[in-house]
PDB file of C-alpha atoms and ligand atoms in Angstrom:
ATOM      1  CA  UNK V 153       3.209 -26.016 -52.645  1.00  0.00           C
ATOM      2  CA  UNK V 154       3.309 -22.328 -53.564  1.00  0.00           C
ATOM      3  CA  UNK V 155       6.464 -20.302 -53.001  1.00  0.00           C
ATOM      4  CA  UNK V 156       4.584 -17.058 -53.543  1.00  0.00           C
ATOM      5  CA  UNK V 157       3.241 -15.089 -50.602  1.00  0.00           C
ATOM      6  CA  UNK V 158       1.662 -11.711 -50.017  1.00  0.00           C
ATOM      7  CA  UNK V 159       3.826  -9.063 -48.422  1.00  0.00           C
ATOM      8  CA  UNK V 160       2.589  -7.947 -45.006  1.00  0.00           C
ATOM      9  CA  UNK V 161       0.732  -4.985 -46.483  1.00  0.00           C
ATOM     10  CA  UNK V 162      -1.291  -7.191 -48.828  1.00  0.00           C
ATOM     11  CA  UNK V 163      -1.781  -9.785 -46.113  1.00  0.00           C
ATOM     12  CA  UNK V 164      -3.394  -7.109 -43.924  1.00  0.00           C
ATOM     13  CA  UNK V 165      -5.420  -5.781 -46.839  1.00  0.00           C
ATOM     14  CA  UNK V 166      -6.649  -9.253 -47.712  1.00  0.00           C
ATOM     15  CA  UNK V 167      -7.736  -9.916 -44.124  1.00  0.00           C
ATOM     16  CA  UNK V 168      -9.547  -6.582 -43.982  1.00  0.00           C
ATOM     17  CA  UNK V 169     -11.361  -7.282 -47.257  1.00  0.00           C
ATOM     18  CA  UNK V 170     -12.427 -10.702 -46.004  1.00  0.00           C
ATOM     19  CA  UNK V 171     -14.621  -8.917 -43.472  1.00  0.00           C
ATOM     20  CA  UNK V 172     -16.372  -6.936 -46.164  1.00  0.00           C
ATOM     21  CA  UNK V 173     -17.083  -9.578 -48.803  1.00  0.00           C
ATOM     22  CA  UNK V 174     -19.883 -12.162 -48.559  1.00  0.00           C
ATOM     23  CA  UNK V 175     -17.552 -15.088 -49.291  1.00  0.00           C
ATOM     24  CA  UNK V 176     -13.939 -15.847 -50.133  1.00  0.00           C
ATOM     25  CA  UNK V 177     -14.588 -16.380 -53.835  1.00  0.00           C
ATOM     26  CA  UNK V 178     -15.733 -12.757 -54.155  1.00  0.00           C
ATOM     27  CA  UNK V 179     -12.168 -11.720 -53.377  1.00  0.00           C
ATOM     28  CA  UNK V 180     -10.831 -13.248 -56.587  1.00  0.00           C
ATOM     29  CA  UNK V 181     -10.348  -9.981 -58.522  1.00  0.00           C
ATOM     30  CA  UNK V 182      -9.004  -7.945 -55.569  1.00  0.00           C
ATOM     31  CA  UNK V 183      -6.562 -10.771 -54.775  1.00  0.00           C
ATOM     32  CA  UNK V 184      -5.358 -10.890 -58.382  1.00  0.00           C
ATOM     33  CA  UNK V 185      -4.835  -7.114 -58.360  1.00  0.00           C
ATOM     34  CA  UNK V 186      -2.851  -7.375 -55.136  1.00  0.00           C
ATOM     35  CA  UNK V 187      -0.557  -9.955 -56.698  1.00  0.00           C
ATOM     36  CA  UNK V 188      -0.104  -7.900 -59.849  1.00  0.00           C
ATOM     37  CA  UNK V 189       0.733  -4.710 -57.958  1.00  0.00           C
ATOM     38  CA  UNK V 190       3.094  -6.612 -55.679  1.00  0.00           C
ATOM     39  CA  UNK V 191       4.974  -8.572 -58.364  1.00  0.00           C
ATOM     40  CA  UNK V 192       4.179  -6.804 -61.636  1.00  0.00           C
ATOM     41  CA  UNK V 193       2.610  -9.999 -63.007  1.00  0.00           C
ATOM     42  CA  UNK V 194       0.759 -13.122 -61.897  1.00  0.00           C
ATOM     43  CA  UNK V 195       2.786 -16.329 -61.849  1.00  0.00           C
ATOM     44  CA  UNK V 196       1.428 -19.867 -61.592  1.00  0.00           C
ATOM     45  CA  UNK V 197       2.821 -19.948 -58.075  1.00  0.00           C
ATOM     46  CA  UNK V 198       0.754 -16.885 -57.217  1.00  0.00           C
ATOM     47  CA  UNK V 199      -2.307 -18.521 -58.781  1.00  0.00           C
ATOM     48  CA  UNK V 200      -1.811 -21.567 -56.549  1.00  0.00           C
ATOM     49  CA  UNK V 201      -1.428 -19.238 -53.560  1.00  0.00           C
ATOM     50  CA  UNK V 202      -4.667 -17.388 -54.307  1.00  0.00           C
ATOM     51  CA  UNK V 203      -6.502 -20.646 -54.948  1.00  0.00           C
ATOM     52  CA  UNK V 204      -5.499 -21.907 -51.520  1.00  0.00           C
ATOM     53  CA  UNK V 205      -6.483 -18.645 -49.844  1.00  0.00           C
ATOM     54  CA  UNK V 206      -9.867 -18.545 -51.570  1.00  0.00           C
ATOM     55  CA  UNK V 207     -10.485 -22.288 -51.260  1.00  0.00           C
ATOM     56  CA  UNK V 208     -10.851 -22.648 -55.027  1.00  0.00           C
ATOM     57  CA  UNK V 209      -8.912 -24.737 -57.534  1.00  0.00           C
ATOM     58  CA  UNK V 210      -5.888 -23.216 -59.298  1.00  0.00           C
ATOM     59  CA  UNK V 211      -7.768 -23.740 -62.584  1.00  0.00           C
ATOM     60  CA  UNK V 212     -10.647 -21.569 -61.383  1.00  0.00           C
ATOM     61  CA  UNK V 213      -8.241 -18.776 -60.485  1.00  0.00           C
ATOM     62  CA  UNK V 214      -6.357 -19.189 -63.755  1.00  0.00           C
ATOM     63  CA  UNK V 215      -9.574 -19.044 -65.766  1.00  0.00           C
ATOM     64  CA  UNK V 216     -10.445 -15.671 -64.226  1.00  0.00           C
ATOM     65  CA  UNK V 217      -6.909 -14.284 -64.506  1.00  0.00           C
ATOM     66  CA  UNK V 218      -6.609 -15.330 -68.145  1.00  0.00           C
ATOM     67  CA  UNK V 219     -10.047 -13.937 -69.081  1.00  0.00           C
ATOM     68  CA  UNK V 220      -9.113 -10.320 -68.319  1.00  0.00           C
ATOM     69  CA  UNK V 221      -6.396  -8.736 -70.446  1.00  0.00           C
ATOM     70  CA  UNK V 222      -5.503  -6.362 -67.611  1.00  0.00           C
ATOM     71  CA  UNK V 223      -3.899  -9.252 -65.763  1.00  0.00           C
ATOM     72  CA  UNK V 224      -0.390 -10.135 -66.896  1.00  0.00           C
ATOM     73  CA  UNK V 225       0.431 -13.822 -66.827  1.00  0.00           C
ATOM     74  CA  UNK V 226       3.977 -13.250 -68.065  1.00  0.00           C
ATOM     75  CA  UNK V 227       6.564 -10.814 -66.703  1.00  0.00           C
ATOM     76  CA  UNK V 228       6.353  -7.371 -68.299  1.00  0.00           C
ATOM     77  CA  UNK V 229       8.759  -4.463 -68.400  1.00  0.00           C
ATOM     78  CA  UNK V 230       8.811  -1.597 -65.925  1.00  0.00           C
ATOM     79  CA  UNK V 231       6.645   0.348 -68.374  1.00  0.00           C
ATOM     80  CA  UNK V 232       3.861  -1.636 -69.995  1.00  0.00           C
ATOM     81  CA  UNK V 233       2.425  -0.016 -73.096  1.00  0.00           C
ATOM     82  CA  UNK V 234      -1.014  -1.315 -74.029  1.00  0.00           C
ATOM     83  CA  UNK V 235      -2.033   0.143 -77.366  1.00  0.00           C
ATOM     84  CA  UNK V 236      -5.690  -0.036 -78.370  1.00  0.00           C
ATOM     85  CA  UNK V 237      -6.268  -1.816 -81.656  1.00  0.00           C
ATOM     86  CA  UNK V 238     -10.065  -1.591 -81.829  1.00  0.00           C
ATOM     87  CA  UNK V 239     -12.069   0.214 -84.513  1.00  0.00           C
ATOM     88  CA  UNK V 240     -12.014   3.886 -83.451  1.00  0.00           C
ATOM     89  CA  UNK V 241      -8.313   3.784 -82.689  1.00  0.00           C
ATOM     90  CA  UNK V 242      -7.598   1.843 -85.850  1.00  0.00           C
ATOM     91  CA  UNK V 243      -9.494   4.408 -87.954  1.00  0.00           C
ATOM     92  CA  UNK V 244      -7.508   7.173 -86.257  1.00  0.00           C
ATOM     93  CA  UNK V 245      -4.114   5.631 -87.014  1.00  0.00           C
ATOM     94  CA  UNK V 246      -3.276   3.125 -84.277  1.00  0.00           C
ATOM     95  CA  UNK V 247      -1.543   0.899 -86.844  1.00  0.00           C
ATOM     96  CA  UNK V 248       0.905   3.706 -87.629  1.00  0.00           C
ATOM     97  CA  UNK V 249       1.382   4.319 -83.910  1.00  0.00           C
ATOM     98  CA  UNK V 250       2.095   0.601 -83.441  1.00  0.00           C
ATOM     99  CA  UNK V 251       4.737   0.686 -86.153  1.00  0.00           C
ATOM    100  CA  UNK V 252       6.240   3.836 -84.653  1.00  0.00           C
ATOM    101  CA  UNK V 253       6.420   2.268 -81.192  1.00  0.00           C
ATOM    102  CA  UNK V 254       7.928  -0.940 -82.571  1.00  0.00           C
ATOM    103  CA  UNK V 255      10.632   1.006 -84.397  1.00  0.00           C
ATOM    104  CA  UNK V 256      11.321   3.351 -81.491  1.00  0.00           C
ATOM    105  CA  UNK V 257      11.580   0.554 -78.925  1.00  0.00           C
ATOM    106  CA  UNK V 258      13.157  -2.020 -81.248  1.00  0.00           C
ATOM    107  CA  UNK V 259      10.630  -4.684 -80.282  1.00  0.00           C
ATOM    108  CA  UNK V 260       7.518  -6.258 -81.738  1.00  0.00           C
ATOM    109  CA  UNK V 261       4.106  -6.574 -80.100  1.00  0.00           C
ATOM    110  CA  UNK V 262       4.286  -9.032 -77.205  1.00  0.00           C
ATOM    111  CA  UNK V 263       7.982  -8.384 -76.597  1.00  0.00           C
ATOM    112  CA  UNK V 264       9.970  -6.636 -73.881  1.00  0.00           C
ATOM    113  CA  UNK V 265      13.075  -4.540 -74.450  1.00  0.00           C
ATOM    114  CA  UNK V 266      16.326  -6.285 -73.421  1.00  0.00           C
ATOM    115  CA  UNK V 267      16.758  -3.807 -70.534  1.00  0.00           C
ATOM    116  CA  UNK V 268      13.277  -4.874 -69.291  1.00  0.00           C
ATOM    117  CA  UNK V 269      12.053  -1.293 -69.358  1.00  0.00           C
ATOM    118  CA  UNK V 270       9.254  -1.512 -71.957  1.00  0.00           C
ATOM    119  CA  UNK V 271       6.714  -4.145 -72.995  1.00  0.00           C
ATOM    120  CA  UNK V 272       4.436  -3.494 -75.956  1.00  0.00           C
ATOM    121  CA  UNK V 273       0.980  -5.105 -76.111  1.00  0.00           C
ATOM    122  CA  UNK V 274      -2.140  -4.641 -78.194  1.00  0.00           C
ATOM    123  CA  UNK V 275      -5.468  -4.570 -76.361  1.00  0.00           C
ATOM    124  CA  UNK V 276      -9.114  -4.134 -77.208  1.00  0.00           C
ATOM    125  CA  UNK V 277     -11.085  -0.921 -76.657  1.00  0.00           C
ATOM    126  CA  UNK V 278      -9.867   1.032 -73.645  1.00  0.00           C
ATOM    127  CA  UNK V 279     -13.142   2.962 -73.454  1.00  0.00           C
ATOM    128  CA  UNK V 280     -11.548   6.174 -74.649  1.00  0.00           C
ATOM    129  CA  UNK V 281     -12.701   6.110 -78.277  1.00  0.00           C
ATOM    130  CA  UNK V 282     -13.399   9.868 -78.352  1.00  0.00           C
ATOM    131  CA  UNK V 283      -9.694  10.595 -77.939  1.00  0.00           C
ATOM    132  CA  UNK V 284      -8.386   7.889 -80.270  1.00  0.00           C
ATOM    133  CA  UNK V 285      -5.818   6.641 -80.828  1.00  0.00           C
ATOM    134  CA  UNK V 286      -4.932   5.893 -77.258  1.00  0.00           C
ATOM    135  CA  UNK V 287      -2.827   3.616 -75.098  1.00  0.00           C
ATOM    136  CA  UNK V 288      -2.235   2.804 -71.483  1.00  0.00           C
ATOM    137  CA  UNK V 289       1.191   3.344 -70.000  1.00  0.00           C
ATOM    138  CA  UNK V 290       0.979   1.324 -66.790  1.00  0.00           C
ATOM    139  CA  UNK V 291      -2.063   2.932 -65.107  1.00  0.00           C
ATOM    140  CA  UNK V 292      -2.133   6.146 -67.140  1.00  0.00           C
ATOM    141  CA  UNK V 293      -4.043   6.815 -70.334  1.00  0.00           C
ATOM    142  CA  UNK V 294      -2.251   8.644 -73.135  1.00  0.00           C
ATOM    143  CA  UNK V 295      -4.719   9.914 -75.698  1.00  0.00           C
ATOM    144  CA  UNK V 296      -4.735  11.572 -79.130  1.00  0.00           C
ATOM    145  CA  UNK V 297      -1.467   9.769 -79.799  1.00  0.00           C
ATOM    146  CA  UNK V 298       1.048  11.136 -82.268  1.00  0.00           C
ATOM    147  CA  UNK V 299       4.693  10.165 -82.798  1.00  0.00           C
ATOM    148  CA  UNK V 300       5.688  13.513 -81.250  1.00  0.00           C
ATOM    149  CA  UNK V 301       3.636  12.823 -78.131  1.00  0.00           C
ATOM    150  CA  UNK V 302       5.160   9.360 -77.814  1.00  0.00           C
ATOM    151  CA  UNK V 303       8.661  10.808 -78.135  1.00  0.00           C
ATOM    152  CA  UNK V 304       7.943  13.388 -75.474  1.00  0.00           C
ATOM    153  CA  UNK V 305       6.544  10.879 -72.979  1.00  0.00           C
ATOM    154  CA  UNK V 306       8.866   7.929 -73.539  1.00  0.00           C
ATOM    155  CA  UNK V 307      11.998  10.059 -73.781  1.00  0.00           C
ATOM    156  CA  UNK V 308      10.957  11.695 -70.492  1.00  0.00           C
ATOM    157  CA  UNK V 309      10.735   8.255 -68.891  1.00  0.00           C
ATOM    158  CA  UNK V 310      14.164   7.331 -70.175  1.00  0.00           C
ATOM    159  CA  UNK V 311      15.626  10.404 -68.460  1.00  0.00           C
ATOM    160  CA  UNK V 312      14.000   9.338 -65.193  1.00  0.00           C
ATOM    161  CA  UNK V 313      15.649   5.911 -65.272  1.00  0.00           C
TER     162      UNK V 313
HETATM  163  S1  LIG J 608     -11.456   1.885 -79.877  1.00  0.00           S
HETATM  164 FE1  LIG J 608      -9.647   2.527 -78.891  1.00  0.00          FE
HETATM  165  S2  LIG J 608     -10.380   3.276 -77.006  1.00  0.00           S
HETATM  166 FE2  LIG J 608     -12.156   2.521 -77.965  1.00  0.00          FE
END
């Protein structure tokens, strides 16, 4: 029995999408996105909920959710930093940026700050190799990263808190 449920907005969205897709299984990715935007991450409860809605097994839903790195299967901070570690970014200094972020935030890759504001992750190519090194900050891309740029952006976020 799943304790997770869509909020009314997602419930309406899901029903509307059902009309447009050829079958329920095709709604797997949209349903996972809805959960992630609603909760910030995708719990096992939510996976069971989606499985029931799509008439699939929880394992089928989990296998899709765990395949894509954009889906978070653990809680993340309010601001999720996903730093690219693939070749172009690495050649342009992403390792130094990683060390700078770790020092600035006081956490290692895969960790969340104690105030639950920032999570730091490493991901594969973000498709922005021409402006390496780059990272995602929630849904935004930050490119041509330097320590100064990171200070400017993250310190700005801290003032907004
Ligand atoms: S290698 Fe980093 S965006 Fe492509």
